PDB file of C-alpha atoms and ligand atoms in Angstrom:
ATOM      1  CA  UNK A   1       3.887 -15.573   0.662  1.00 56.00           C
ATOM      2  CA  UNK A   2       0.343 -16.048   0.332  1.00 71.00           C
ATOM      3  CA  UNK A   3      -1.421 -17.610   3.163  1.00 68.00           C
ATOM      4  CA  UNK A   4      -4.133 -19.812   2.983  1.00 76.00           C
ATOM      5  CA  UNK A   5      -6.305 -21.205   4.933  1.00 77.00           C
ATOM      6  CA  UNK A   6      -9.859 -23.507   4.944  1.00 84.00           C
ATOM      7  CA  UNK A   7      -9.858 -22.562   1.173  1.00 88.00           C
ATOM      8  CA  UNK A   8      -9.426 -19.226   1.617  1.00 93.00           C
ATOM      9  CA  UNK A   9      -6.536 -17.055   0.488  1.00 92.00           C
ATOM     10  CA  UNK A  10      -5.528 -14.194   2.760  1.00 94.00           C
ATOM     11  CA  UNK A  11      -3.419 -11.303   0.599  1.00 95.00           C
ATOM     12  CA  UNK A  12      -1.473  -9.133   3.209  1.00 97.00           C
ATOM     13  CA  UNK A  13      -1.099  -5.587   2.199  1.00 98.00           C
ATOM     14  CA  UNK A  14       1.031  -2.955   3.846  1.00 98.00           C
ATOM     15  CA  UNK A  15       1.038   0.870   4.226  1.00 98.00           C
ATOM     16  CA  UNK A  16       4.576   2.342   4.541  1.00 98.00           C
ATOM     17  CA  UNK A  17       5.822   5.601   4.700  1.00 98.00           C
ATOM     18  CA  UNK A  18       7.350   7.958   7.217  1.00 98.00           C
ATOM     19  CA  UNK A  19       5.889   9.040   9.807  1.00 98.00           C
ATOM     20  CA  UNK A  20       2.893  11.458   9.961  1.00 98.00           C
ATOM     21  CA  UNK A  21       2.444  10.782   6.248  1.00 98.00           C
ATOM     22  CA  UNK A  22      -1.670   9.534   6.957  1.00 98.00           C
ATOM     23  CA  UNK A  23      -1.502   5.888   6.540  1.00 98.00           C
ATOM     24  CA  UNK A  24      -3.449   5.306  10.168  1.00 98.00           C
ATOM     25  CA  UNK A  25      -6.156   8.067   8.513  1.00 98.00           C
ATOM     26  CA  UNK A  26      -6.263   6.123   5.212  1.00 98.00           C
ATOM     27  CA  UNK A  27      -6.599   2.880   6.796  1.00 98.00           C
ATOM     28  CA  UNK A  28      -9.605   4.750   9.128  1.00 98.00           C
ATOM     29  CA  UNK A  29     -11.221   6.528   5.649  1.00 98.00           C
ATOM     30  CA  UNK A  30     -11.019   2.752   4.021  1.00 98.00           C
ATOM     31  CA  UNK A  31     -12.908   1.256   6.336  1.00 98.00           C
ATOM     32  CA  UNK A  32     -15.919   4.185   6.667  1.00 97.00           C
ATOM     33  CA  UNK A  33     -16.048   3.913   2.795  1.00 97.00           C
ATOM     34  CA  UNK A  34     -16.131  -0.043   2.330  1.00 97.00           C
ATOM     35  CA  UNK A  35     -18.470  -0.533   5.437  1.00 95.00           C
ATOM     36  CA  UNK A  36     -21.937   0.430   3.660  1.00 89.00           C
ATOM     37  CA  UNK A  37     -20.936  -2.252   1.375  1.00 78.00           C
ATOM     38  CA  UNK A  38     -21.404  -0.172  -1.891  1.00 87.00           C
ATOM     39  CA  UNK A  39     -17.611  -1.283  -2.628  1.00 94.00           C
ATOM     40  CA  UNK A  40     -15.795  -4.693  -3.793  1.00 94.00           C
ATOM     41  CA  UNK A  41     -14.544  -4.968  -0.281  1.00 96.00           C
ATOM     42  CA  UNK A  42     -16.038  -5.478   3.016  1.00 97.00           C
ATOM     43  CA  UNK A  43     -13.925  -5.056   6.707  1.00 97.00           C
ATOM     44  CA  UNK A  44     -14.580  -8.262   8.565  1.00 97.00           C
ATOM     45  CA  UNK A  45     -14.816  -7.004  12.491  1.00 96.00           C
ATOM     46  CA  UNK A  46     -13.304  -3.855  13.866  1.00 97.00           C
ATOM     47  CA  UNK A  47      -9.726  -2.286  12.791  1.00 97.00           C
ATOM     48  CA  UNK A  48      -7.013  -2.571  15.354  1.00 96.00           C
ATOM     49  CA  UNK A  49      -5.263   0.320  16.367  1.00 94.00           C
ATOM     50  CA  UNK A  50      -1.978   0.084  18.589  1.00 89.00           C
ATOM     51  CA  UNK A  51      -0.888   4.010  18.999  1.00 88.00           C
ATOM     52  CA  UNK A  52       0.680   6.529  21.358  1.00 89.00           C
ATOM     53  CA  UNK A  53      -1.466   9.486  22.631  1.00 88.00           C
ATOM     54  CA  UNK A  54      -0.381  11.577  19.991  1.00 90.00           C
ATOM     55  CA  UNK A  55      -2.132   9.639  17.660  1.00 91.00           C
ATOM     56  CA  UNK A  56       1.724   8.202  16.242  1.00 93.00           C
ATOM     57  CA  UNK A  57       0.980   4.475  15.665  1.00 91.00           C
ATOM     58  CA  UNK A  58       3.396   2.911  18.035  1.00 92.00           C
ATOM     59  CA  UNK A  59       3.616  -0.615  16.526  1.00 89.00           C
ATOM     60  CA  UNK A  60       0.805  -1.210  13.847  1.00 92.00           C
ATOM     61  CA  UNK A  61      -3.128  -0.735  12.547  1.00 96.00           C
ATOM     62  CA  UNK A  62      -4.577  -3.892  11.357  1.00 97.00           C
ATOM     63  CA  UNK A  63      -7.931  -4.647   9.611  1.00 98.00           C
ATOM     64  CA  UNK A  64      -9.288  -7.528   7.686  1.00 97.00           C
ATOM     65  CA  UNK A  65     -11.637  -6.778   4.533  1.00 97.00           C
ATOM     66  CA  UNK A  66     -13.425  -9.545   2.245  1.00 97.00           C
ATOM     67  CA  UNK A  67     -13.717  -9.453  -1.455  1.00 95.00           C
ATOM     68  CA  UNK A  68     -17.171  -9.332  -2.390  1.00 94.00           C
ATOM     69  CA  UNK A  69     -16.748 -10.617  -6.388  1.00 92.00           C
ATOM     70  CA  UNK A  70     -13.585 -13.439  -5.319  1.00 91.00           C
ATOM     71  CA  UNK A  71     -15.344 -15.060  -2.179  1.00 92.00           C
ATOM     72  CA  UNK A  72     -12.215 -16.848  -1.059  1.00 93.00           C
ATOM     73  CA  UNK A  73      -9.700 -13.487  -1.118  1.00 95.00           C
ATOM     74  CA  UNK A  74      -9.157 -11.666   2.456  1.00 96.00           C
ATOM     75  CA  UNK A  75      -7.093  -8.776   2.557  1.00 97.00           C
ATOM     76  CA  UNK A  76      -4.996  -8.322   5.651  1.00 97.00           C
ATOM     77  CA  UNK A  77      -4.266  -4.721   5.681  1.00 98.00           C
ATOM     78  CA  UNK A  78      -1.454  -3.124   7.520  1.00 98.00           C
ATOM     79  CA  UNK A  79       0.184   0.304   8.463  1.00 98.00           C
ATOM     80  CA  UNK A  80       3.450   0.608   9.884  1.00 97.00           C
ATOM     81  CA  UNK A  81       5.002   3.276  12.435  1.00 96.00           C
ATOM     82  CA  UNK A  82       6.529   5.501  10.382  1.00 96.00           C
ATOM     83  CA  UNK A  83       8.441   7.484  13.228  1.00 95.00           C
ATOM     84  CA  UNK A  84      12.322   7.127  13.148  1.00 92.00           C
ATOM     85  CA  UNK A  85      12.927   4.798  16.135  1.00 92.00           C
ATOM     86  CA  UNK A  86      10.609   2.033  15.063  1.00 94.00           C
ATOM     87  CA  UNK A  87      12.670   0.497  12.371  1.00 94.00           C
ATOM     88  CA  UNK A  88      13.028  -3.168  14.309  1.00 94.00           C
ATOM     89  CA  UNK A  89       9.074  -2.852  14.643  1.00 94.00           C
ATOM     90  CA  UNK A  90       8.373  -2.133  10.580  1.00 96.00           C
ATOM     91  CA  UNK A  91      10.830  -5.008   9.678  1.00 95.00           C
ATOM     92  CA  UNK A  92       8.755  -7.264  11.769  1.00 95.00           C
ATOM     93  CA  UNK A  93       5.606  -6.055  10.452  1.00 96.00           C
ATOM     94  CA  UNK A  94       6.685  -6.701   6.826  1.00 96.00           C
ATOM     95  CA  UNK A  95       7.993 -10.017   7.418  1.00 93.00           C
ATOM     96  CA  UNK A  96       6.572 -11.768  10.350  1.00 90.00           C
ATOM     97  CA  UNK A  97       3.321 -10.921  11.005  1.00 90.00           C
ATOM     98  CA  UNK A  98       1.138 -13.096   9.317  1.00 87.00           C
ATOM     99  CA  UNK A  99       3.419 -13.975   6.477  1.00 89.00           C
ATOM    100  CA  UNK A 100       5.622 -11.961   4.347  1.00 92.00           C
ATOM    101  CA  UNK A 101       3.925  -8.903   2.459  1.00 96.00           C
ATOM    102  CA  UNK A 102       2.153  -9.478  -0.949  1.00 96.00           C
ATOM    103  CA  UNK A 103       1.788  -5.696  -2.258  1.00 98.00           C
ATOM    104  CA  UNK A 104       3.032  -2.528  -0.790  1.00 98.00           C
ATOM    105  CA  UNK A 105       1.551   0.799  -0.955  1.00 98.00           C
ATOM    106  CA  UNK A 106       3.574   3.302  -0.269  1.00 98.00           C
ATOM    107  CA  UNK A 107       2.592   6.505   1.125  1.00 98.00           C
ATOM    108  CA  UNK A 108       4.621  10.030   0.661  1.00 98.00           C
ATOM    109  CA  UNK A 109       3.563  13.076   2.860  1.00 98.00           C
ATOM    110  CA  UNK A 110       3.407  15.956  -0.158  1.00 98.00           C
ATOM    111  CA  UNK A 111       4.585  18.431   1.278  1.00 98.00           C
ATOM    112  CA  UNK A 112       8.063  19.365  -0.291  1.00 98.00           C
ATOM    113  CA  UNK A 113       9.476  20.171   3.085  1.00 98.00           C
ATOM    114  CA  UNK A 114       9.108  16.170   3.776  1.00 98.00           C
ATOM    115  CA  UNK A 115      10.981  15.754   0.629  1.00 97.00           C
ATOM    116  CA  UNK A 116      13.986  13.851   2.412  1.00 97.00           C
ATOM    117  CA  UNK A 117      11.820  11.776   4.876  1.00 98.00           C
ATOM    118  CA  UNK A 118       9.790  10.496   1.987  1.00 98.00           C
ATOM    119  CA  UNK A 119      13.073   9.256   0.462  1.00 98.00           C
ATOM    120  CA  UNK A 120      14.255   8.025   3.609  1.00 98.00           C
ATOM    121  CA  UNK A 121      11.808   5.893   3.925  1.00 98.00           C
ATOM    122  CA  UNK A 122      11.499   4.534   0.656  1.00 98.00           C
ATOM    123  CA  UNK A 123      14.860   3.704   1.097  1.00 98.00           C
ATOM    124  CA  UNK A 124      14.234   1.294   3.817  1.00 97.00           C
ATOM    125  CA  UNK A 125      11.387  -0.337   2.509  1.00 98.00           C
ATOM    126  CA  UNK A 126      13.744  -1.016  -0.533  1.00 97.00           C
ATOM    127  CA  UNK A 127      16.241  -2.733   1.495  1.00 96.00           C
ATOM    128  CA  UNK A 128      13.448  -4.419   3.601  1.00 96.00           C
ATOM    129  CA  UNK A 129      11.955  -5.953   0.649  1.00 96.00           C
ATOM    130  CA  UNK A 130      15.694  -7.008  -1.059  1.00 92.00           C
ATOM    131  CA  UNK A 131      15.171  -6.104  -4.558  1.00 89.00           C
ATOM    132  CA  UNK A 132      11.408  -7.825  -4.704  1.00 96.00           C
ATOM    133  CA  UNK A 133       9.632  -4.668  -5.481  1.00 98.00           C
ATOM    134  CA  UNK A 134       7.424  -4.455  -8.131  1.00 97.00           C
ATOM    135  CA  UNK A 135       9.254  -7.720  -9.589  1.00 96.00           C
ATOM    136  CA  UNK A 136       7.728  -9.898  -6.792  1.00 97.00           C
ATOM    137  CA  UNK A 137       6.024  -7.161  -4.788  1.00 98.00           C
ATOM    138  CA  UNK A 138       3.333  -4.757  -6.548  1.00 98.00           C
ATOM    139  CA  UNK A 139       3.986  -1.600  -5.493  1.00 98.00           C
ATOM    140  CA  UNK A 140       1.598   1.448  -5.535  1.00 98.00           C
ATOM    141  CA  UNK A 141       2.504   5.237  -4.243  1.00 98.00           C
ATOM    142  CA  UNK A 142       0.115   7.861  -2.849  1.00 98.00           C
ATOM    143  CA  UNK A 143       0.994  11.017  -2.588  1.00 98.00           C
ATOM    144  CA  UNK A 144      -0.938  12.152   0.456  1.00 98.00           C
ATOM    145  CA  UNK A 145      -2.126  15.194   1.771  1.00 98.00           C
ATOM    146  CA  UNK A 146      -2.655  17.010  -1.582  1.00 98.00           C
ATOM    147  CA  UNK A 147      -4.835  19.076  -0.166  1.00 98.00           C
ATOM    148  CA  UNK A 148      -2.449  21.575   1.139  1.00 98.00           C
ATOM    149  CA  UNK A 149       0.215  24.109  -0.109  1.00 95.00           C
ATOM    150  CA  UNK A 150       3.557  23.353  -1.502  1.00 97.00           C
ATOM    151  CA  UNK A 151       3.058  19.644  -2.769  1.00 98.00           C
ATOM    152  CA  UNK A 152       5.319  17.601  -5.035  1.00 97.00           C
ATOM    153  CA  UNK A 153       3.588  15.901  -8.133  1.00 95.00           C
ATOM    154  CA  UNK A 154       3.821  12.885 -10.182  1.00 97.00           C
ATOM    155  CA  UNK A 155       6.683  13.927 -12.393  1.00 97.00           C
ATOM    156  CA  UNK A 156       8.204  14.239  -8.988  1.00 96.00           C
ATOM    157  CA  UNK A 157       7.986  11.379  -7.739  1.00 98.00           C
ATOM    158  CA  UNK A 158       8.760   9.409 -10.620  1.00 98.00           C
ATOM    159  CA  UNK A 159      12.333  10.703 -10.910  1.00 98.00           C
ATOM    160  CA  UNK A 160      13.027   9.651  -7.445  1.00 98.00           C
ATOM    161  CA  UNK A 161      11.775   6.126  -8.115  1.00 98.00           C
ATOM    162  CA  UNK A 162      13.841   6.193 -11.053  1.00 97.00           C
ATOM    163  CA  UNK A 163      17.186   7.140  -9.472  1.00 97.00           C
ATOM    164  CA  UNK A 164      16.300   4.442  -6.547  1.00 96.00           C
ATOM    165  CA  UNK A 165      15.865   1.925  -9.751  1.00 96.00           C
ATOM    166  CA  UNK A 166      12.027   1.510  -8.978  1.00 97.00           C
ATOM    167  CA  UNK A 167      11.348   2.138 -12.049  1.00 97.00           C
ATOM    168  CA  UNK A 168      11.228  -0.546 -15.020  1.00 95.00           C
ATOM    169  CA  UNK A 169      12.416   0.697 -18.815  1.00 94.00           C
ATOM    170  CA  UNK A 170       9.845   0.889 -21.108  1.00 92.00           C
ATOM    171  CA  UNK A 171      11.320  -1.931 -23.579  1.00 91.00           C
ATOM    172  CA  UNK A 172      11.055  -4.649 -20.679  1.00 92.00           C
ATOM    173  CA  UNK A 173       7.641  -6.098 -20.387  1.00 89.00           C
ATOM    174  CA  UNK A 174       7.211  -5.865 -16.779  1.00 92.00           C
ATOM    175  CA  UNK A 175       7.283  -1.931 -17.297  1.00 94.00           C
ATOM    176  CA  UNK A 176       3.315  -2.346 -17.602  1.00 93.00           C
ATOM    177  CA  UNK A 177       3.992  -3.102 -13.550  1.00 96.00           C
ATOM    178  CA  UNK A 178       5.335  -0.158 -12.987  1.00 97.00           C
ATOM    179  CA  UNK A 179       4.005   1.918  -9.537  1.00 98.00           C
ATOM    180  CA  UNK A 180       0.616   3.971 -10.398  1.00 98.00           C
ATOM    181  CA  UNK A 181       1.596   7.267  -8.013  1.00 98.00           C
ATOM    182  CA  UNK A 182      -2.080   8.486  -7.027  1.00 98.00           C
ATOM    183  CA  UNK A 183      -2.496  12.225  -5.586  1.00 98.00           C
ATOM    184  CA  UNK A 184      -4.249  11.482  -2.701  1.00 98.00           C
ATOM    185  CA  UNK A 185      -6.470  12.873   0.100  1.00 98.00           C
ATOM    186  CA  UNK A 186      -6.897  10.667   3.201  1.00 98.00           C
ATOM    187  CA  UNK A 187      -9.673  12.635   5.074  1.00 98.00           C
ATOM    188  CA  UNK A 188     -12.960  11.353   5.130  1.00 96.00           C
ATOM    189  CA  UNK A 189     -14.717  14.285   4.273  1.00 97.00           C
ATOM    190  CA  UNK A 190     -12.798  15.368   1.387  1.00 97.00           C
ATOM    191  CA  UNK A 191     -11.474  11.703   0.777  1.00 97.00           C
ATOM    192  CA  UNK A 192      -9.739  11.838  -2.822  1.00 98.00           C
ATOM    193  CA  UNK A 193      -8.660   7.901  -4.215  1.00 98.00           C
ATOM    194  CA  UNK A 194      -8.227   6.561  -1.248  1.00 98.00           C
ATOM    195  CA  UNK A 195     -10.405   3.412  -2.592  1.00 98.00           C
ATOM    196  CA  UNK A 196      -9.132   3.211  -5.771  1.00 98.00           C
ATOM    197  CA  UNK A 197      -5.585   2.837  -4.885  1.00 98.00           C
ATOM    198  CA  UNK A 198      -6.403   0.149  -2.906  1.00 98.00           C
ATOM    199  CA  UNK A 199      -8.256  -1.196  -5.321  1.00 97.00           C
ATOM    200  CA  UNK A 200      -5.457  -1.558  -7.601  1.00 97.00           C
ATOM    201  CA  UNK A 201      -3.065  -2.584  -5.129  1.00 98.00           C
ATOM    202  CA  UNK A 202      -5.636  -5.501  -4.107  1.00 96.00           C
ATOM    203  CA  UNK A 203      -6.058  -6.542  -7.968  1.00 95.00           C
ATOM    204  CA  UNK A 204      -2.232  -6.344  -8.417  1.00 96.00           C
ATOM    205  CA  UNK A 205      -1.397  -8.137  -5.272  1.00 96.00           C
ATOM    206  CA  UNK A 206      -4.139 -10.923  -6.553  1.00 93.00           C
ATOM    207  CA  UNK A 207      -2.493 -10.865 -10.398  1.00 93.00           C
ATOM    208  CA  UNK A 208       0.448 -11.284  -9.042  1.00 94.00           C
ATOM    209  CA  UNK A 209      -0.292 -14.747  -7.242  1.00 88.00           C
ATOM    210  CA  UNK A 210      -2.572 -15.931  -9.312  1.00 81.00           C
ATOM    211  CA  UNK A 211      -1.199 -15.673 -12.931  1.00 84.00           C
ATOM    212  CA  UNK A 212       2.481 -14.935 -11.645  1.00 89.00           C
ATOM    213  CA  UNK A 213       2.635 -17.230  -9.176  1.00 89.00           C
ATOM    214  CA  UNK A 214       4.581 -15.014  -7.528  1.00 92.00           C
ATOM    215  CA  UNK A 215       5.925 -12.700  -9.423  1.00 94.00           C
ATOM    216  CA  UNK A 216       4.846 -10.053 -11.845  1.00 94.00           C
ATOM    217  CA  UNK A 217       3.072 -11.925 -14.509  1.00 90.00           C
ATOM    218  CA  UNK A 218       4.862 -11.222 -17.701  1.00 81.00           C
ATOM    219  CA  UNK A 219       2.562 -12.711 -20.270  1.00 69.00           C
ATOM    220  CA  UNK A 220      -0.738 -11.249 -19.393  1.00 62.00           C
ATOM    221  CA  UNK A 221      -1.939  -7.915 -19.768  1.00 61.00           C
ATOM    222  CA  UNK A 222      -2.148  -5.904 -16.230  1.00 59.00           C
ATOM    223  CA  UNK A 223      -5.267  -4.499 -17.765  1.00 61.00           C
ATOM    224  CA  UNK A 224      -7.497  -7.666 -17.023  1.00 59.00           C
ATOM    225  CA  UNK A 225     -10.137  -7.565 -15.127  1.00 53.00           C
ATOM    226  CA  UNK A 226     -10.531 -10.004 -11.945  1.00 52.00           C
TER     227      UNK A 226
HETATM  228  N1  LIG B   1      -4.517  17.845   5.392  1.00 66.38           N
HETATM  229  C1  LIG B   1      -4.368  16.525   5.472  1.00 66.38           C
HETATM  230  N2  LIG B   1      -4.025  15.961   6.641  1.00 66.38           N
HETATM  231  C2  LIG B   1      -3.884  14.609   6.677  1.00 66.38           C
HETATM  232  C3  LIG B   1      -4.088  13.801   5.538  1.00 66.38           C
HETATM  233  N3  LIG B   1      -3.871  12.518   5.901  1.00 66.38           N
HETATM  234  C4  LIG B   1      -3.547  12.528   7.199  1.00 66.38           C
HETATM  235  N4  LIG B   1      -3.551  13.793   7.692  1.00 66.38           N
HETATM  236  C5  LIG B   1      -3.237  14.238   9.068  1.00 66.38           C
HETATM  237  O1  LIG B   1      -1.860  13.972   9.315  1.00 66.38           O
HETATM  238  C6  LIG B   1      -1.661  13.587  10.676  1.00 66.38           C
HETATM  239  C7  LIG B   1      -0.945  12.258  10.758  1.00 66.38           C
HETATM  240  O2  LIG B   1      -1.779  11.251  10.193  1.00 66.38           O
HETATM  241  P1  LIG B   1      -1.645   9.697  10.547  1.00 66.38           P
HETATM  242  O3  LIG B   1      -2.658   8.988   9.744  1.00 66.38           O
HETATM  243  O4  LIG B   1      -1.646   9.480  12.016  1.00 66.38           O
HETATM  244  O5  LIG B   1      -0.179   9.415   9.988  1.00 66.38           O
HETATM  245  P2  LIG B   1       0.615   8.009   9.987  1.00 66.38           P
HETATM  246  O6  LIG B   1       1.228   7.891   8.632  1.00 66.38           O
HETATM  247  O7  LIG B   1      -0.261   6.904  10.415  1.00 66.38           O
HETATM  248  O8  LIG B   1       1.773   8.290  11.059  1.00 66.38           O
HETATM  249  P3  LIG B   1       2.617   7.182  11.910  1.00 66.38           P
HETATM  250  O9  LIG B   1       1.636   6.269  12.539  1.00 66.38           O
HETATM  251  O10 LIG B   1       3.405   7.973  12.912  1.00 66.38           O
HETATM  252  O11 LIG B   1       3.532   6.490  10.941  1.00 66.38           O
HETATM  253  C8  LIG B   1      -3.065  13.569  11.326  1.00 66.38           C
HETATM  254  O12 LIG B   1      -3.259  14.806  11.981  1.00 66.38           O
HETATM  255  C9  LIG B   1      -3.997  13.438  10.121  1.00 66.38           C
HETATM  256  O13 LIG B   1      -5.264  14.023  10.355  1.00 66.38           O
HETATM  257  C10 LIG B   1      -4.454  14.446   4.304  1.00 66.38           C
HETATM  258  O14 LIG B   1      -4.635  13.824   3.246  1.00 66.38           O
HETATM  259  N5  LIG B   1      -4.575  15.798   4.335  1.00 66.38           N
HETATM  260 MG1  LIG B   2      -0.159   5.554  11.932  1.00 66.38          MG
END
């Protein structure tokens, strides 16, 4: 559910995926690379950081970015906890805060030895969200951390989202909504798409409401530009 506000339109966006995966360090590397304002987005204030001393986010991240072309859109950007215990926590932070969630990105640690905690947690999101994703939800995957050894690819990753039936058939016209799964690098230095899947996440999540009211607009192309 969109919120809105004075005119403006707030689009909440969440980062889920188990924990350790990097969506704290994304959420850190989005804000160094939108703050020069060379990018479409702008954060508004500081990002909010609620972690343990490890560094584990213990209940959420938060930041608020502005469009820079569509003066009325705000992004409210999330991350969850990914560690096992917070389950209770993520289902409030998907639900509650602020509004229901209006695109999801989710966010894989590569590493094929995370293989089953990746899946894991997909599978909770996909009860979380009840069947909305992708149909109601735009969904987006990175797969993080491809900077190191022994990562899984896109091929991957798309068989598991087929078997979970995240995955729409080519002859239905939604399929052009399918997930985009990004190989991904979240830090700063060597920083690989860690704006552009936002980017398409925020553009989905905004398609989505605007021309789909909702939903995954079947009668437009995804390809337009806003
Ligand atoms: N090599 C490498 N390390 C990464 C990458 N992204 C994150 N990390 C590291 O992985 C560790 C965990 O990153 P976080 O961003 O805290 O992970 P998180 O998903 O927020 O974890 P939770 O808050 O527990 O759910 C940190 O040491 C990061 O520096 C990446 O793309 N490559
Ligand atoms: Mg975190």
């Amino acid at each position: 559910m969109v919120l809105q506000k004075d005119g403006k339109v707030f689009l909440k966006i969440v980062y889920w995926g188990m924990g350790g995966s990097g969506k704290t360090t994304i959420l850190k590397t989005l804000y160094e690379l939108t703050k020069e304002k060379k990018k479409d987005i702008i954060p508004v204030g500081d990002l909010q950081m609620i972690a343990k001393d490890s560094g584990a986010t213990l209940y959420f991240d938060r930041g608020l970015f502005h469009s820079i072309k569509e003066k009325e859109i705000y992004y409210r950007i999330y991350t969850i906890a990914g560690q096992k215990a917070f389950v209770p926590l993520r289902r409030k932070v998907f639900d509650k805060l602020e509004g229901t969630t209006d695109a999801v990105i989710f966010v894989a640690d590569s590493q094929t030895m995370y293989l089953e905690d990746n899946i894991e947690s997909l599978l909770e999101l996909k009860s979380i969200a009840n069947d909305r994703l992708i149909r109601e939800i735009p969904l987006i995957v990175m797969l993080n951390k491809q900077d190191l050894k022994q990562t899984i690819d896109e091929e991957d990753f798309k068989l598991i989202l087929k078997n979970e039936k995240l995955w729409i058939d080519s002859n239905n016209k939604l399929s052009a909504w399918n997930p985009i799964i990004y190989k991904t690098c979240a830090i700063f230095d060597h920083e690989k798409d860690i704006y552009r899947s936002f980017h398409e996440t925020a553009r989905r999540a905004t398609l989505y409401q605007i021309y789909g009211k909702g939903r995954a607009p079947a009668d437009h192309d995804p390809s337009i530009l806003i």
